[in-house]
Structures are given as structure tokens and as C-alpha cells.
CSV table of C-alpha atoms in Angstrom, one decimal:
chain,number,residue,atom,x,y,z
A,1,MET,CA,-65.3,216.3,-47.4
A,2,ALA,CA,-68.4,214.5,-48.1
A,3,PHE,CA,-66.7,212.4,-50.7
A,4,SER,CA,-64.0,211.3,-48.4
A,5,ALA,CA,-66.5,210.3,-45.8
A,6,THR,CA,-68.3,208.0,-48.3
A,7,LEU,CA,-65.0,206.2,-49.3
A,8,LEU,CA,-64.4,205.6,-45.6
A,9,ALA,CA,-67.8,204.2,-45.1
A,10,LEU,CA,-67.3,201.8,-48.1
A,11,ALA,CA,-63.9,200.5,-46.8
A,12,ILE,CA,-65.5,199.8,-43.4
A,13,ALA,CA,-68.3,197.9,-45.1
A,14,VAL,CA,-66.1,195.5,-47.0
A,15,PRO,CA,-65.6,192.1,-45.1
A,16,ALA,CA,-62.2,191.6,-43.7
A,17,THR,CA,-62.1,188.1,-45.1
A,18,HIS,CA,-62.4,189.4,-48.6
A,19,LEU,CA,-59.5,191.8,-48.2
A,20,LEU,CA,-57.5,189.0,-46.8
A,21,ALA,CA,-58.1,186.8,-49.9
A,22,GLN,CA,-57.2,189.7,-52.2
A,23,SER,CA,-54.0,190.0,-50.3
A,24,GLN,CA,-52.9,186.4,-50.9
A,25,GLN,CA,-53.4,186.2,-54.7
A,26,PRO,CA,-50.3,186.3,-56.7
A,27,ALA,CA,-49.2,189.4,-58.6
A,28,PRO,CA,-50.6,189.6,-62.2
A,29,SER,CA,-47.1,189.6,-63.4
A,30,GLN,CA,-46.6,185.8,-62.5
A,31,PRO,CA,-49.5,183.6,-63.8
A,32,PRO,CA,-49.9,180.4,-61.8
A,33,SER,CA,-48.9,177.1,-63.5
A,34,PRO,CA,-51.4,174.4,-64.2
A,35,GLN,CA,-49.4,171.7,-62.0
A,36,GLN,CA,-49.4,174.1,-58.8
A,37,SER,CA,-53.0,175.3,-59.2
A,38,GLN,CA,-54.7,171.8,-59.8
A,39,PRO,CA,-52.9,169.1,-57.9
A,40,LYS,CA,-54.0,165.5,-59.1
A,41,THR,CA,-55.4,163.4,-56.4
A,42,PRO,CA,-54.4,159.6,-56.7
A,43,ASP,CA,-57.1,157.2,-56.9
A,44,VAL,CA,-57.0,155.1,-53.7
A,45,SER,CA,-60.4,153.3,-54.1
A,46,THR,CA,-60.1,149.9,-52.4
A,47,ASP,CA,-61.5,146.6,-53.6
A,48,ASP,CA,-62.6,143.7,-51.4
A,49,SER,CA,-59.1,142.5,-50.7
A,50,GLY,CA,-58.4,146.0,-48.8
A,51,GLY,CA,-55.5,147.1,-51.2
A,52,PRO,CA,-55.5,150.1,-53.6
A,53,SER,CA,-56.9,149.7,-57.1
A,54,GLY,CA,-54.5,152.0,-58.8
A,55,ASP,CA,-50.8,151.9,-59.5
A,56,ASN,CA,-50.0,155.0,-57.4
A,57,GLY,CA,-49.8,155.2,-53.7
A,58,SER,CA,-48.3,153.0,-50.8
A,59,ILE,CA,-48.2,149.2,-51.1
A,60,ILE,CA,-50.6,147.6,-48.7
A,61,VAL,CA,-50.7,143.9,-48.0
A,62,PRO,CA,-54.1,142.5,-48.8
A,63,LYS,CA,-56.2,141.0,-45.9
A,64,LYS,CA,-56.2,137.5,-45.4
A,65,LYS,CA,-59.5,135.9,-45.6
A,66,ALA,CA,-60.6,133.7,-42.8
A,67,GLN,CA,-60.5,130.1,-44.0
A,68,THR,CA,-63.3,128.7,-41.8
A,69,GLU,CA,-64.1,125.8,-44.2
A,70,ASP,CA,-60.6,124.0,-43.6
A,71,VAL,CA,-60.6,124.1,-39.7
A,72,PRO,CA,-62.1,120.9,-38.2
A,73,PRO,CA,-64.9,121.3,-35.9
A,74,PRO,CA,-64.1,121.0,-32.1
A,75,ALA,CA,-64.4,117.6,-30.6
A,76,PRO,CA,-67.4,117.0,-28.6
A,77,ALA,CA,-67.0,117.3,-24.9
A,78,ALA,CA,-66.8,114.1,-22.9
A,79,PRO,CA,-70.0,113.2,-21.2
A,80,LYS,CA,-69.8,113.6,-17.5
A,81,LEU,CA,-71.1,110.8,-15.7
A,82,LYS,CA,-72.5,111.4,-12.1
A,83,ASN,CA,-73.0,108.6,-9.7
A,84,PRO,CA,-76.4,108.5,-7.9
A,85,GLU,CA,-76.7,110.4,-4.7
A,86,GLY,CA,-75.3,108.3,-1.8
A,87,LEU,CA,-73.2,106.0,-4.0
A,88,PRO,CA,-69.3,106.3,-3.6
A,89,PRO,CA,-67.2,106.3,-6.8
A,90,VAL,CA,-66.7,102.6,-8.1
A,91,SER,CA,-63.7,101.2,-10.2
A,92,LEU,CA,-63.9,98.2,-12.4
A,93,ARG,CA,-60.9,96.0,-13.0
A,94,LEU,CA,-60.9,92.9,-15.3
A,95,ASP,CA,-58.5,90.1,-14.4
A,96,VAL,CA,-57.6,87.8,-17.4
A,97,PRO,CA,-56.6,84.4,-16.0
A,98,GLU,CA,-53.1,83.2,-16.9
A,99,VAL,CA,-52.0,79.6,-16.5
A,100,THR,CA,-48.2,78.7,-16.4
A,101,VAL,CA,-47.1,75.1,-17.1
A,102,ASP,CA,-43.7,74.0,-16.4
A,103,VAL,CA,-42.7,71.0,-18.6
A,104,GLY,CA,-39.7,68.9,-18.3
A,105,VAL,CA,-38.5,66.8,-21.4
A,106,LEU,CA,-36.2,63.9,-20.3
A,107,ILE,CA,-34.8,60.7,-22.1
A,108,GLU,CA,-36.5,57.8,-20.6
A,109,LYS,CA,-33.2,55.9,-20.3
A,110,THR,CA,-30.7,58.4,-19.2
A,111,HIS,CA,-33.0,61.1,-17.7
A,112,GLN,CA,-31.2,63.7,-19.6
A,113,PHE,CA,-32.9,67.0,-20.4
A,114,VAL,CA,-33.7,67.6,-24.0
A,115,PRO,CA,-32.7,71.1,-25.1
A,116,GLY,CA,-33.3,73.2,-28.3
A,117,LEU,CA,-37.1,72.7,-28.4
A,118,LYS,CA,-39.3,75.5,-29.9
A,119,PRO,CA,-42.7,76.8,-29.0
A,120,ALA,CA,-44.1,75.2,-32.1
A,121,ASN,CA,-43.1,71.8,-30.7
A,122,PHE,CA,-45.5,72.0,-27.8
A,123,ARG,CA,-49.3,71.6,-27.7
A,124,VAL,CA,-51.2,72.2,-24.5
A,125,TYR,CA,-54.6,71.0,-24.1
A,126,GLU,CA,-57.0,71.9,-21.1
A,127,ASP,CA,-60.1,69.8,-20.7
A,128,GLY,CA,-59.4,68.3,-24.1
A,129,LYS,CA,-59.5,71.8,-25.9
A,130,GLU,CA,-56.3,73.0,-27.3
A,131,GLN,CA,-55.0,76.3,-26.0
A,132,LYS,CA,-52.9,79.0,-27.6
A,133,VAL,CA,-49.4,79.4,-26.0
A,134,ILE,CA,-48.5,83.1,-25.6
A,135,GLY,CA,-45.4,82.8,-23.6
A,136,PHE,CA,-42.4,80.3,-23.8
A,137,LYS,CA,-39.0,80.1,-22.3
A,138,ARG,CA,-36.6,77.8,-20.9
A,139,VAL,CA,-36.2,78.0,-17.0
A,140,GLU,CA,-33.1,77.3,-15.1
A,141,ALA,CA,-33.3,78.8,-11.7
A,142,PRO,CA,-32.4,78.0,-7.9
A,143,ILE,CA,-34.8,75.8,-6.2
A,144,THR,CA,-36.8,75.9,-3.0
A,145,ALA,CA,-37.3,72.5,-1.7
A,146,LEU,CA,-38.9,70.8,1.5
A,147,LEU,CA,-37.2,67.4,2.3
A,148,ILE,CA,-39.8,65.1,4.1
A,149,CYS,CA,-38.1,62.0,5.5
A,150,GLU,CA,-39.5,59.0,7.2
A,151,PHE,CA,-37.6,58.5,10.5
A,152,ALA,CA,-39.5,55.7,12.4
A,153,SER,CA,-38.4,52.7,14.6
A,154,THR,CA,-39.2,49.9,12.1
A,155,ASN,CA,-36.2,48.3,10.3
A,156,TYR,CA,-32.8,49.9,10.1
A,157,ARG,CA,-32.8,49.3,6.3
A,158,PHE,CA,-35.3,51.9,5.9
A,159,ILE,CA,-33.2,54.4,8.0
A,160,TYR,CA,-30.2,53.5,6.2
A,161,ASP,CA,-31.7,54.1,2.8
A,162,MET,CA,-33.3,57.4,3.9
A,163,ARG,CA,-30.0,58.7,5.1
A,164,ASN,CA,-28.1,57.9,2.2
A,165,ALA,CA,-30.8,59.3,-0.1
A,166,ALA,CA,-30.9,62.5,2.0
A,167,PHE,CA,-27.0,62.9,1.8
A,168,SER,CA,-27.2,62.3,-2.0
A,169,PHE,CA,-29.8,65.1,-2.4
A,170,ALA,CA,-27.7,67.6,-0.1
A,171,GLN,CA,-24.5,67.0,-1.9
A,172,GLN,CA,-26.0,68.3,-5.2
A,173,LEU,CA,-27.5,71.5,-3.9
A,174,ARG,CA,-26.1,74.8,-5.1
A,175,PRO,CA,-25.3,78.0,-3.1
A,176,GLN,CA,-28.5,79.8,-4.2
A,177,ASP,CA,-30.8,76.9,-3.2
A,178,TYR,CA,-33.2,77.2,-0.3
A,179,VAL,CA,-33.9,73.9,1.6
A,180,ALA,CA,-35.8,72.9,4.7
A,181,MET,CA,-36.1,69.3,6.3
A,182,MET,CA,-39.0,67.7,8.2
A,183,THR,CA,-39.0,64.2,9.5
A,184,PHE,CA,-42.1,62.1,10.7
A,185,ASP,CA,-43.0,59.0,12.6
A,186,MET,CA,-46.0,59.1,14.8
A,187,ARG,CA,-45.6,63.1,14.6
A,188,THR,CA,-43.9,65.5,12.4
A,189,GLN,CA,-40.9,67.6,13.5
A,190,ILE,CA,-39.2,70.4,11.6
A,191,VAL,CA,-35.4,69.7,11.7
A,192,THR,CA,-34.1,72.4,9.5
A,193,ASP,CA,-35.8,75.7,8.6
A,194,PHE,CA,-35.2,77.0,5.1
A,195,THR,CA,-31.5,77.7,4.7
A,196,GLN,CA,-28.8,78.2,2.0
A,197,ASP,CA,-26.1,76.7,4.2
A,198,LYS,CA,-25.7,73.0,3.1
A,199,ARG,CA,-23.4,72.3,6.0
A,200,VAL,CA,-26.3,72.8,8.4
A,201,LEU,CA,-28.6,70.3,6.5
A,202,LEU,CA,-25.8,67.8,6.3
A,203,GLU,CA,-25.3,68.0,10.2
A,204,ASN,CA,-29.0,67.5,10.8
A,205,ILE,CA,-29.0,64.5,8.4
A,206,ASN,CA,-26.2,62.9,10.2
A,207,ALA,CA,-28.0,63.5,13.6
A,208,LEU,CA,-30.8,61.2,12.7
A,209,ARG,CA,-29.8,58.1,14.7
A,210,ILE,CA,-32.4,56.9,17.0
A,211,PRO,CA,-36.2,57.2,16.1
A,212,GLY,CA,-38.8,57.5,18.7
A,213,PHE,CA,-42.0,55.6,17.4
A,214,SER,CA,-42.6,52.8,14.9
A,215,GLU,CA,-45.8,54.5,13.5
A,216,ARG,CA,-45.4,56.2,10.0
A,217,ASN,CA,-48.0,58.9,9.5
A,218,LEU,CA,-47.2,59.7,6.1
A,219,PHE,CA,-50.6,61.4,5.2
A,220,ASP,CA,-50.3,63.9,8.2
A,221,ALA,CA,-46.6,64.7,7.2
A,222,MET,CA,-47.6,65.4,3.7
A,223,TYR,CA,-50.6,67.5,4.5
A,224,GLU,CA,-48.7,69.6,7.0
A,225,GLY,CA,-45.8,70.1,4.5
A,226,LEU,CA,-48.2,71.3,1.7
A,227,ASP,CA,-49.7,73.6,4.2
A,228,ARG,CA,-46.5,75.2,5.2
A,229,LEU,CA,-45.4,75.5,1.5
A,230,THR,CA,-48.6,77.5,0.6
A,231,ARG,CA,-47.0,80.5,2.4
A,232,VAL,CA,-43.9,80.3,0.3
A,233,GLU,CA,-44.1,82.2,-2.9
A,234,GLY,CA,-42.9,80.8,-6.3
A,235,GLN,CA,-42.3,77.4,-7.4
A,236,LYS,CA,-41.7,74.9,-4.7
A,237,TYR,CA,-40.7,71.3,-4.5
A,238,ILE,CA,-41.1,68.4,-2.1
A,239,ILE,CA,-38.6,65.6,-1.9
A,240,LEU,CA,-40.3,62.8,-0.2
A,241,ILE,CA,-38.0,59.9,1.1
A,242,ALA,CA,-40.1,57.2,2.6
A,243,SER,CA,-41.3,53.7,2.5
A,244,GLY,CA,-44.8,55.0,1.4
A,245,ARG,CA,-46.7,53.2,4.1
A,246,ASP,CA,-49.1,54.9,6.3
A,247,THR,CA,-50.2,53.3,9.7
A,248,PHE,CA,-51.8,55.9,12.0
A,249,SER,CA,-52.6,59.2,10.2
A,250,LYS,CA,-55.7,61.4,11.1
A,251,ILE,CA,-55.7,62.5,7.5
A,252,THR,CA,-57.1,60.3,4.9
A,253,LEU,CA,-55.5,59.7,1.4
A,254,ASP,CA,-58.5,61.4,-0.3
A,255,LYS,CA,-58.0,64.6,1.8
A,256,VAL,CA,-54.2,64.6,1.0
A,257,MET,CA,-54.8,64.2,-2.8
A,258,ASP,CA,-57.3,67.0,-2.5
A,259,LYS,CA,-54.8,69.2,-0.8
A,260,ILE,CA,-52.3,68.4,-3.5
A,261,ARG,CA,-54.7,69.6,-6.2
A,262,GLN,CA,-55.5,72.8,-4.4
A,263,THR,CA,-51.8,73.7,-3.6
A,264,PRO,CA,-50.4,75.6,-6.5
A,265,ASN,CA,-46.8,75.7,-7.8
A,266,VAL,CA,-45.7,72.5,-5.9
A,267,THR,CA,-43.9,69.4,-7.6
A,268,ILE,CA,-43.3,66.3,-5.5
A,269,PHE,CA,-40.5,64.0,-6.1
A,270,THR,CA,-40.7,60.5,-4.3
A,271,VAL,CA,-37.9,58.0,-3.4
A,272,SER,CA,-39.0,54.7,-2.1
A,273,THR,CA,-36.8,53.2,0.8
A,274,GLY,CA,-36.2,49.6,2.3
A,275,ALA,CA,-35.8,47.8,-1.0
A,276,VAL,CA,-33.4,45.3,0.5
A,277,ALA,CA,-35.7,44.6,3.5
A,278,ARG,CA,-38.7,44.1,1.2
A,279,ILE,CA,-36.7,41.7,-1.1
A,280,MET,CA,-35.6,39.6,2.0
A,281,SER,CA,-39.3,39.3,3.2
A,282,GLU,CA,-40.6,38.2,-0.1
A,283,GLY,CA,-41.5,34.6,-0.6
A,284,ARG,CA,-41.8,33.8,3.1
A,285,GLY,CA,-45.4,32.7,2.7
A,286,GLY,CA,-48.2,32.8,4.9
A,287,MET,CA,-51.0,35.3,5.4
A,288,GLY,CA,-48.6,37.8,7.0
A,289,GLY,CA,-46.2,37.9,4.3
A,290,GLN,CA,-48.8,38.4,1.4
A,291,ILE,CA,-50.3,41.3,3.4
A,292,ARG,CA,-47.1,42.8,3.9
A,293,GLU,CA,-46.3,42.7,0.2
A,294,MET,CA,-49.7,44.1,-0.7
A,295,ASP,CA,-49.1,47.0,1.6
A,296,TYR,CA,-45.7,48.0,-0.1
A,297,LEU,CA,-47.2,47.6,-3.4
A,298,GLN,CA,-50.0,50.0,-2.4
A,299,ALA,CA,-47.3,52.3,-0.9
A,300,ASP,CA,-45.5,52.5,-4.2
A,301,ASN,CA,-48.7,53.1,-6.0
A,302,GLN,CA,-49.4,56.2,-3.6
A,303,MET,CA,-46.0,57.5,-4.0
A,304,GLN,CA,-46.2,57.4,-7.7
A,305,THR,CA,-49.4,59.0,-7.7
A,306,PHE,CA,-48.2,62.0,-5.7
A,307,SER,CA,-45.5,62.6,-8.2
A,308,LYS,CA,-47.5,62.0,-11.2
A,309,MET,CA,-50.1,64.4,-10.0
A,310,THR,CA,-47.7,67.3,-9.7
A,311,GLY,CA,-45.3,66.5,-12.6
A,312,GLY,CA,-42.7,65.0,-10.5
A,313,MET,CA,-40.9,61.6,-10.7
A,314,PHE,CA,-40.8,58.4,-8.7
A,315,PHE,CA,-37.7,56.3,-7.9
A,316,ALA,CA,-37.3,52.9,-6.2
A,317,PRO,CA,-33.6,52.4,-5.9
A,318,ARG,CA,-32.6,48.9,-4.8
A,319,PHE,CA,-28.8,49.9,-4.0
A,320,VAL,CA,-27.1,52.8,-2.6
A,321,GLY,CA,-25.1,53.2,-5.8
A,322,GLU,CA,-28.2,54.1,-7.7
A,323,MET,CA,-29.2,57.2,-5.6
A,324,PRO,CA,-26.6,59.6,-7.0
A,325,ASP,CA,-27.8,59.0,-10.4
A,326,ASP,CA,-31.5,59.2,-9.2
A,327,PHE,CA,-31.0,62.6,-7.6
A,328,SER,CA,-29.1,63.8,-10.5
A,329,ALA,CA,-32.1,63.1,-12.6
A,330,ILE,CA,-34.3,64.9,-10.0
A,331,ASN,CA,-31.8,67.9,-10.3
A,332,GLN,CA,-32.1,67.9,-14.1
A,333,ALA,CA,-35.9,67.7,-14.0
A,334,ILE,CA,-36.1,70.7,-11.4
A,335,ARG,CA,-33.4,73.0,-12.9
A,336,SER,CA,-34.0,72.5,-16.6
A,337,LYS,CA,-37.6,73.1,-17.8
A,338,TYR,CA,-39.7,74.7,-20.5
A,339,GLU,CA,-42.2,77.3,-19.2
A,340,LEU,CA,-45.5,77.6,-21.1
A,341,ILE,CA,-48.0,80.4,-20.6
A,342,TYR,CA,-51.5,80.6,-22.0
A,343,HIS,CA,-54.9,82.3,-21.4
A,344,PRO,CA,-57.5,79.5,-20.9
A,345,LEU,CA,-60.3,79.5,-23.4
A,346,ASN,CA,-62.6,78.7,-20.2
A,347,ASN,CA,-62.0,82.0,-18.3
A,348,LYS,CA,-64.8,81.2,-15.6
A,349,GLN,CA,-63.6,81.7,-12.1
A,350,ASP,CA,-65.7,78.8,-10.6
A,351,GLY,CA,-63.1,77.0,-8.6
A,352,THR,CA,-63.2,73.9,-10.8
A,353,PHE,CA,-60.4,71.5,-11.6
A,354,ARG,CA,-59.0,71.8,-15.1
A,355,LYS,CA,-57.0,68.8,-16.5
A,356,ILE,CA,-54.0,69.6,-18.5
A,357,GLN,CA,-52.2,67.7,-21.2
A,358,VAL,CA,-49.1,68.4,-23.1
A,359,GLU,CA,-47.7,66.9,-26.3
A,360,LEU,CA,-44.7,67.2,-28.5
A,361,VAL,CA,-45.1,67.6,-32.3
A,362,ASP,CA,-42.7,68.1,-35.2
A,363,ASP,CA,-42.9,71.0,-37.7
A,364,GLU,CA,-45.7,69.0,-39.7
A,365,GLY,CA,-47.9,68.5,-36.5
A,366,HIS,CA,-47.1,64.7,-36.2
A,367,PRO,CA,-45.8,63.3,-32.9
A,368,LEU,CA,-42.2,64.3,-32.3
A,369,LYS,CA,-39.6,61.4,-32.7
A,370,MET,CA,-36.1,61.5,-31.3
A,371,GLN,CA,-33.1,59.6,-32.3
A,372,ASP,CA,-29.6,59.1,-31.0
A,373,GLU,CA,-26.2,59.3,-32.9
A,374,LYS,CA,-26.8,55.8,-34.4
A,375,HIS,CA,-30.4,56.8,-35.5
A,376,LYS,CA,-32.0,54.5,-33.0
A,377,ALA,CA,-35.5,55.7,-31.6
A,378,LEU,CA,-35.2,57.3,-28.1
A,379,LYS,CA,-38.2,57.3,-25.8
A,380,TYR,CA,-38.8,60.4,-23.8
A,381,ASP,CA,-40.9,61.4,-20.8
A,382,LEU,CA,-42.9,64.7,-20.4
A,383,ILE,CA,-43.0,65.8,-16.9
A,384,PHE,CA,-45.8,68.3,-16.0
A,385,ARG,CA,-48.6,69.0,-13.6
A,386,ASN,CA,-51.8,67.1,-14.7
A,387,GLY,CA,-54.2,70.0,-13.8
A,388,TYR,CA,-55.0,73.0,-11.7
A,389,HIS,CA,-57.9,74.5,-9.8
A,390,ALA,CA,-59.5,77.8,-11.3
A,391,LYS,CA,-59.7,80.7,-8.9
A,392,GLN,CA,-63.0,80.9,-7.0
A,393,GLU,CA,-64.8,84.0,-7.7
A,394,VAL,CA,-65.6,86.1,-4.6
A,395,GLU,CA,-69.2,86.9,-4.1
């Protein structure tokens, strides 16, 4: 009885965990195999790249190192400019001066336009300094012209020539042309505003029958005509048909010439009238006859000056049959031109007058020579504006 109690006490004293371990052990008749008892753990030690160092185990893609040395540094931030307090934002714009020169090249004898010239054949000088031509093209465009006619009560020969010259000009107009007409005696009068209808112009020319005054205020008419054309954009032309004499103008010759210089993009063509009346009055003798001859010589000189200053042409037809050819030459000079563009070396905007000179040269830089089919030398005329006024800087 005492022995059984002792065994019971020992069974209670043994830990439960020990009994559980003994119960899970295999039976002595089945010894454990070495593979099952000691499983081999693969070597998964990593190196710097992040992958396994051994041959066993899963394949791991190595980590990509950051290539900081190939990345360019960021661009520096743009400096922020701050206007002073109280000053609004200011923008600066630089205007580069640009000069356009229209050049007509006509055969002196026939007044035919010379085609086929290249930019290398032109040399442009401003105040004696050669300029670099940056633009070149041949221009043939519709015209915008103001017809200024002397309509005074003097000699009917002058009115007869004026009407025939105006008719010859109107007959050669094209549908795209804009033309206006203004007459003058002691005062100026707008007969036809700008129109493309040639019939209206012809009707108004035909209506010029009886003039009002004998005075011929040429300078006043020229000044007013130039003033009106300043409000018209683009290239403009004045066809002046008159005797060239001025008797009662308020504007002087110097003021007219200054107005011509200051009016851009205007070319003046002049046609003298009254050739037959002047021929008949020559040789009469006496102080009156000599003074009259001097007056008309001065009138021709003034008309030539107006045309030469602006790159136009002067005509003094003696017979009516010459007028169609003269106005054909005017049409050739107006419609067919070479346009040259350059940036002046003197870019100051001081309002000064700049003198322009144009020359024609061959491929070797020598003066250009022209010949006809029989290899005879041909003389030619260069028609261009003799200068321009630079823009005045606004202070």
C-alpha cells in the first residue's frame, strides 16, 4: 500500500512536457534516417548586390545602383527681376530701320524697261557709303496716281495740250488702278476722287472747257496734292500736266521742295504743255519776249527738279502725236521696277536727309554696259528717288 502511493507521487512529480516529448519519439524498431533528422539549410547570405551568394535558392534580380554621376545638375533658376516700388512693368522694343528703293532701268532712246537684272548688278550708296542689299524683287503692281492739271485762262494751246495729255494717260489705265484728278488755276479743285472707273475720269476730263482765272498757282496745288497723298498708304504717283509757271502762290518753291523731301513713297512725273505757243512767241524780241522765254525756261527747270527728286521723268512734247509714247514710257517706269531693301549703316533716328545713289555693275564690278542686236552700245537711265528723311526719334 505504501509502495503504490510512492509510485503515484512520482508520476505526479514528472513534468507534463517531458511525458509529451517521450510520447512523440519514434519507436525503437524504426531508427531515424540522417536526411530527415538533420535537414540542410541553404546558404542565403547576400552580397552587396542584394542577390544570393550560393547556387541554391530562388533567383533574385540584383538591385540597380543609382547612377548619380551621369545625371546632369539641374539648371539654375531664372533670376526674378522685380521692378522698384511704384514703377509699372516696362517693355523694350528695338526698331531696325529699313529702307526700300524702287529703281527703274529704262533704255534712254526707247524708254523700254530692262528686264533680267540680278541683285549683284545693283550697288546702293547712302551718303557715299555702300549699303548691303538684303531684299530684291521685280515689282509690277497696280498704280495709285493723282492727276494734277493746269486749267487756267491763258492761251488755249495750253488747255488743248493738257486735255490731250490727260486723255492719253487715262487711256492706258488698267482696271486695278486707282486715279484721282485735281485742277488748279488761282485755286485748286478736286474734280475726281480716287476711283477705278476709267469712264468717270474721261468724262471729267472732257468737261474741262472754260477756266475761271488766269493765275497759275502751281506751288499751292503741288503742296496740297502732296498733303492729301500722305494719308494714302503704299506707293503713290503724281502726274503733273502744266506749263510749270507759278504766278500767285502763297507757298514758295523752297517749301514745296521741302514738302517733296518729307513726303515718303511719292514719285512725280511731269509733262510740259504749250510747246507750240512757246515756239510761236520766240524771236519776237523786246524785253517782254525775253522775260517770257526766261520764265518758261525756269518753269521747265522746276518741273525737271520735281521729277528728278522723286525718281520720276520729265517730258516736253511738241506735238500731240508724241503723247501716247510719252505716257507709255511713264507706264513702263511705274509698273516695272526693281525693289531694293537694305538696313542703313547709319541707324540713327535723327530726322536728317540721307542722299541715295544707285549704280549698275557687271559680274566683275565694272560699270554695266548694254548692247543691242547689232552690238551697238545702248545708253540707259536709272530712275530712283534721290534720298529720304530718316525717322525722327520721339523724345
